[in-house]
DNA sequence: CGCAAGCTTGAATGCCTTCAACCCCAGTGG
DNA sequence: CCACTGGGGTTGAAGGCATTCAAGCTTGCG
C-alpha cells in the first residue's frame, strides 16, 4: 500500500461530517455511528497519487470525504479506460474481495474515511442499515454505469463532453442541495487526459470539443479549473439525453 | 404490463430448480426457501416479446430461470444501447423503485421466477441472506458493467466481438460447472442487431467482423444459433484482454 | 409463390485518431 | 533575473476505422 501523505488523527466527528447523510453511514442511528466512529481512520492523498494498484491486496474499504478519485482499467497495450469516478460520499472497495480490481488514483487532493475490511464485513452482517445502504449505493452506481454505457456506445464526442459536464452539474447540485438548472459554476477536477479516459476519446478530441462548446456559448471558462454553465438546459440538450426524466445519481 | 404468453402453475420446486444455487435465493436455508416457494410465480415470454417498457410501473422483481433478456436504453433520436444482458440466474428489477428504468426484452423464449415487489422488499429486510446475496450479485453486475465500459470505450470492433463471445463462453462454462478453455460450442442467443446494440456498433460492422473471425479460424459456424470456438485461448487473445487474470462474472 | 426478417457484402463518406507543432505557465536553479 | 524545463492545453493536417447507404442473398412461413 502506498505511503500516506500524512495520517490525520480523526480531525472530525461523524456528527459534523460533510458526507454524514449521503455516504454508506447515511442511515445509521447514533449507536451504530458510535461503532463506526471507533473503527474509522482517515487517509489523505495528494493530487496525482495512486491510492492502490489493480491486483494489489486491499485490506480496507472507504468513503470519499473530500476530493475526487478515479478507477481505471487498462488493456495490455496501454489503452486506458476510466470505469469509476468517485466524488465525495462515494464508496471505495468491495467487501469480501481480497484484491483491488481497479487502479485507484487521486485526481485532486483526497481524503478517505477508511475502515479495515474484515471488521467492516463483520459490521455488514450485524448492521442491516449499513448493508441496505451499501446495496442502495451499489444499485445507484450500476445505474450510473449504464448511463455511461449509453454514452460510450452511442454518443458523439460533443455529446459525451456535454454529458460529463451535466453529470458533474447534477452531482454538485445534489451535494449542495440545490436544483440543477439555470446558471451554474462547476469545478472541473479532471485534466483533458482524465476526461478522455472517462469518455473513451483522445485528449485532442476532448480539447477540440471543449473549444467548440465554448464557441457555441454552452460553456464559459472561469479560471483554471472552473467552468460556468450559462444554461444547464442547453447543456443537457447538447448531451443528447432526454430533457425531462434525466439520468440518475 | 404486457400479457403473458401463458401463466405456468408452479411447475417446479425450488429444490430441483436449475438456478437454485446461483440466483438471489442461492444462500437461503430450507425455511427461507419455503417462504420464497410460496411467494414465487412464473411468467413466460416468447422470443421478441417486451417484458416491460422503460418508465412503466414495475410491481415485481424476478430471476431469469431460462432464456435470455436484454435491458436497453435509447436516445431521443432512436439510437439504442444495450445496458444489460440477463442470462439464467440473473436478477431483474430494483427493490424500492416503482418504475422500470430500462426496456426489458426477451431475445429467446424466457421464463422468469417472479416475486411481487412489495413482499420481496419486506423479505429483504427480514432475511439477511437474501439481501447479502443480492448485494453480491449487484457488485458482480457492476464489475461486468465496468468490463463493458472498457469494451465500449477502447476496443476495436474485432476485439468487441471476440470479447462478447468470450463472455458467453465464460458464463456458459460457469453454468455447466466446466472450465472455460479448450474447444467449446456456445449458443448465440442474439441477432446481429442485438449484438450491435450490445457492442456499440452497427449490425453491418458486426456481420463483417464475424466473417473476419470466421476466416481467421477463431470461430466456426455450427447451425443457426450455435458457434464453435476451436480455441478459447485464441478467442481471448483476439479480445485484447489479459490472458490470465481475466475479467469477472 | 411471395414476402419479411435476418444476414452478407460493396462503395463512399465522415468522425475521430494519429502525429506533429506550438503555446502558456509555474517551478527551479544557475 | 531569467533561461530552462515539464506538464497541461490547443490547433492543424493526414489517415483509418466504422458508419451510412445500397443491393442482394438465404430461410422460414402464410
PDB file of N, CA and C (backbone and C1' of nucleotides) in Angstrom, chain B residues 156-157 200-202 204-205 208, chain D residues 17-22 27-28:
ATOM      1  N   UNK B 156     -11.453  -2.199 -30.394  1.00  0.00           N
ATOM      2  CA  UNK B 156     -11.817  -2.198 -31.803  1.00  0.00           C
ATOM      3  C   UNK B 156     -13.021  -3.110 -32.018  1.00  0.00           C
ATOM      4  N   UNK B 157     -13.629  -2.986 -33.193  1.00  0.00           N
ATOM      5  CA  UNK B 157     -14.812  -3.795 -33.498  1.00  0.00           C
ATOM      6  C   UNK B 157     -14.504  -5.284 -33.351  1.00  0.00           C
ATOM      7  N   UNK B 200     -22.136  -1.455 -29.207  1.00  0.00           N
ATOM      8  CA  UNK B 200     -21.985  -0.073 -29.652  1.00  0.00           C
ATOM      9  C   UNK B 200     -21.512   0.021 -31.091  1.00  0.00           C
ATOM     10  N   UNK B 201     -21.957  -0.918 -31.926  1.00  0.00           N
ATOM     11  CA  UNK B 201     -21.579  -0.927 -33.341  1.00  0.00           C
ATOM     12  C   UNK B 201     -22.847  -0.936 -34.193  1.00  0.00           C
ATOM     13  N   UNK B 202     -22.670  -0.966 -35.512  1.00  0.00           N
ATOM     14  CA  UNK B 202     -23.809  -1.197 -36.392  1.00  0.00           C
ATOM     15  C   UNK B 202     -23.864  -2.683 -36.716  1.00  0.00           C
ATOM     16  N   UNK B 204     -24.017  -4.027 -39.562  1.00  0.00           N
ATOM     17  CA  UNK B 204     -23.131  -4.335 -40.691  1.00  0.00           C
ATOM     18  C   UNK B 204     -21.701  -4.588 -40.217  1.00  0.00           C
ATOM     19  N   UNK B 205     -21.238  -3.770 -39.300  1.00  0.00           N
ATOM     20  CA  UNK B 205     -19.892  -3.966 -38.781  1.00  0.00           C
ATOM     21  C   UNK B 205     -19.786  -5.294 -38.047  1.00  0.00           C
ATOM     22  N   UNK B 208     -19.542  -8.012 -40.658  1.00  0.00           N
ATOM     23  CA  UNK B 208     -18.210  -8.037 -41.287  1.00  0.00           C
ATOM     24  C   UNK B 208     -17.176  -8.656 -40.370  1.00  0.00           C
TER      25      UNK B 208
ATOM     26  P    DC D  17      -7.317   0.947 -39.708  1.00  0.00           P
ATOM     27  O5'  DC D  17      -8.611   0.807 -38.789  1.00  0.00           O
ATOM     28  C5'  DC D  17      -8.752   1.605 -37.624  1.00  0.00           C
ATOM     29  C4'  DC D  17     -10.217   1.919 -37.419  1.00  0.00           C
ATOM     30  C3'  DC D  17     -11.133   0.723 -37.638  1.00  0.00           C
ATOM     31  O3'  DC D  17     -11.987   0.629 -36.517  1.00  0.00           O
ATOM     32  C1'  DC D  17     -11.841   2.569 -38.969  1.00  0.00           C
ATOM     33  P    DA D  18     -12.963  -0.616 -36.321  1.00  0.00           P
ATOM     34  O5'  DA D  18     -14.404   0.032 -36.508  1.00  0.00           O
ATOM     35  C5'  DA D  18     -14.783   1.109 -35.671  1.00  0.00           C
ATOM     36  C4'  DA D  18     -15.909   1.889 -36.299  1.00  0.00           C
ATOM     37  C3'  DA D  18     -17.178   1.082 -36.572  1.00  0.00           C
ATOM     38  O3'  DA D  18     -18.260   1.729 -35.943  1.00  0.00           O
ATOM     39  C1'  DA D  18     -16.522   2.312 -38.504  1.00  0.00           C
ATOM     40  P    DT D  19     -19.787   1.309 -36.239  1.00  0.00           P
ATOM     41  O5'  DT D  19     -20.263   2.375 -37.330  1.00  0.00           O
ATOM     42  C5'  DT D  19     -20.180   3.747 -37.016  1.00  0.00           C
ATOM     43  C4'  DT D  19     -20.716   4.593 -38.163  1.00  0.00           C
ATOM     44  C3'  DT D  19     -22.162   4.296 -38.545  1.00  0.00           C
ATOM     45  O3'  DT D  19     -22.850   5.545 -38.632  1.00  0.00           O
ATOM     46  C1'  DT D  19     -20.749   4.146 -40.448  1.00  0.00           C
ATOM     47  P    DT D  20     -24.423   5.634 -38.766  1.00  0.00           P
ATOM     48  O5'  DT D  20     -24.645   5.806 -40.341  1.00  0.00           O
ATOM     49  C5'  DT D  20     -24.011   6.888 -41.006  1.00  0.00           C
ATOM     50  C4'  DT D  20     -24.244   6.775 -42.489  1.00  0.00           C
ATOM     51  C3'  DT D  20     -25.656   6.349 -42.905  1.00  0.00           C
ATOM     52  O3'  DT D  20     -26.128   7.279 -43.863  1.00  0.00           O
ATOM     53  C1'  DT D  20     -24.042   5.010 -43.993  1.00  0.00           C
ATOM     54  P    DC D  21     -27.649   7.380 -44.300  1.00  0.00           P
ATOM     55  O5'  DC D  21     -27.638   6.678 -45.735  1.00  0.00           O
ATOM     56  C5'  DC D  21     -26.690   7.107 -46.707  1.00  0.00           C
ATOM     57  C4'  DC D  21     -26.652   6.123 -47.859  1.00  0.00           C
ATOM     58  C3'  DC D  21     -28.013   5.548 -48.263  1.00  0.00           C
ATOM     59  O3'  DC D  21     -28.135   5.628 -49.669  1.00  0.00           O
ATOM     60  C1'  DC D  21     -26.459   3.821 -47.951  1.00  0.00           C
ATOM     61  P    DA D  22     -29.498   5.301 -50.422  1.00  0.00           P
ATOM     62  O5'  DA D  22     -29.126   3.954 -51.192  1.00  0.00           O
ATOM     63  C5'  DA D  22     -27.841   3.812 -51.769  1.00  0.00           C
ATOM     64  C4'  DA D  22     -27.596   2.361 -52.121  1.00  0.00           C
ATOM     65  C3'  DA D  22     -28.838   1.561 -52.516  1.00  0.00           C
ATOM     66  O3'  DA D  22     -28.690   1.088 -53.848  1.00  0.00           O
ATOM     67  C1'  DA D  22     -27.449   0.338 -51.033  1.00  0.00           C
ATOM     68  P    DT D  27     -30.162 -21.277 -46.809  1.00  0.00           P
ATOM     69  O5'  DT D  27     -31.402 -21.007 -45.857  1.00  0.00           O
ATOM     70  C5'  DT D  27     -31.226 -20.164 -44.717  1.00  0.00           C
ATOM     71  C4'  DT D  27     -32.580 -19.867 -44.100  1.00  0.00           C
ATOM     72  C3'  DT D  27     -33.582 -21.021 -44.166  1.00  0.00           C
ATOM     73  O3'  DT D  27     -34.151 -21.207 -42.884  1.00  0.00           O
ATOM     74  C1'  DT D  27     -34.557 -19.038 -44.957  1.00  0.00           C
ATOM     75  P    DG D  28     -34.873 -22.557 -42.504  1.00  0.00           P
ATOM     76  O5'  DG D  28     -36.234 -22.014 -41.866  1.00  0.00           O
ATOM     77  C5'  DG D  28     -36.199 -20.869 -41.028  1.00  0.00           C
ATOM     78  C4'  DG D  28     -37.556 -20.201 -41.015  1.00  0.00           C
ATOM     79  C3'  DG D  28     -38.742 -21.163 -40.944  1.00  0.00           C
ATOM     80  O3'  DG D  28     -39.697 -20.617 -40.052  1.00  0.00           O
ATOM     81  C1'  DG D  28     -38.959 -19.776 -42.840  1.00  0.00           C
TER      82       DG D  28
END
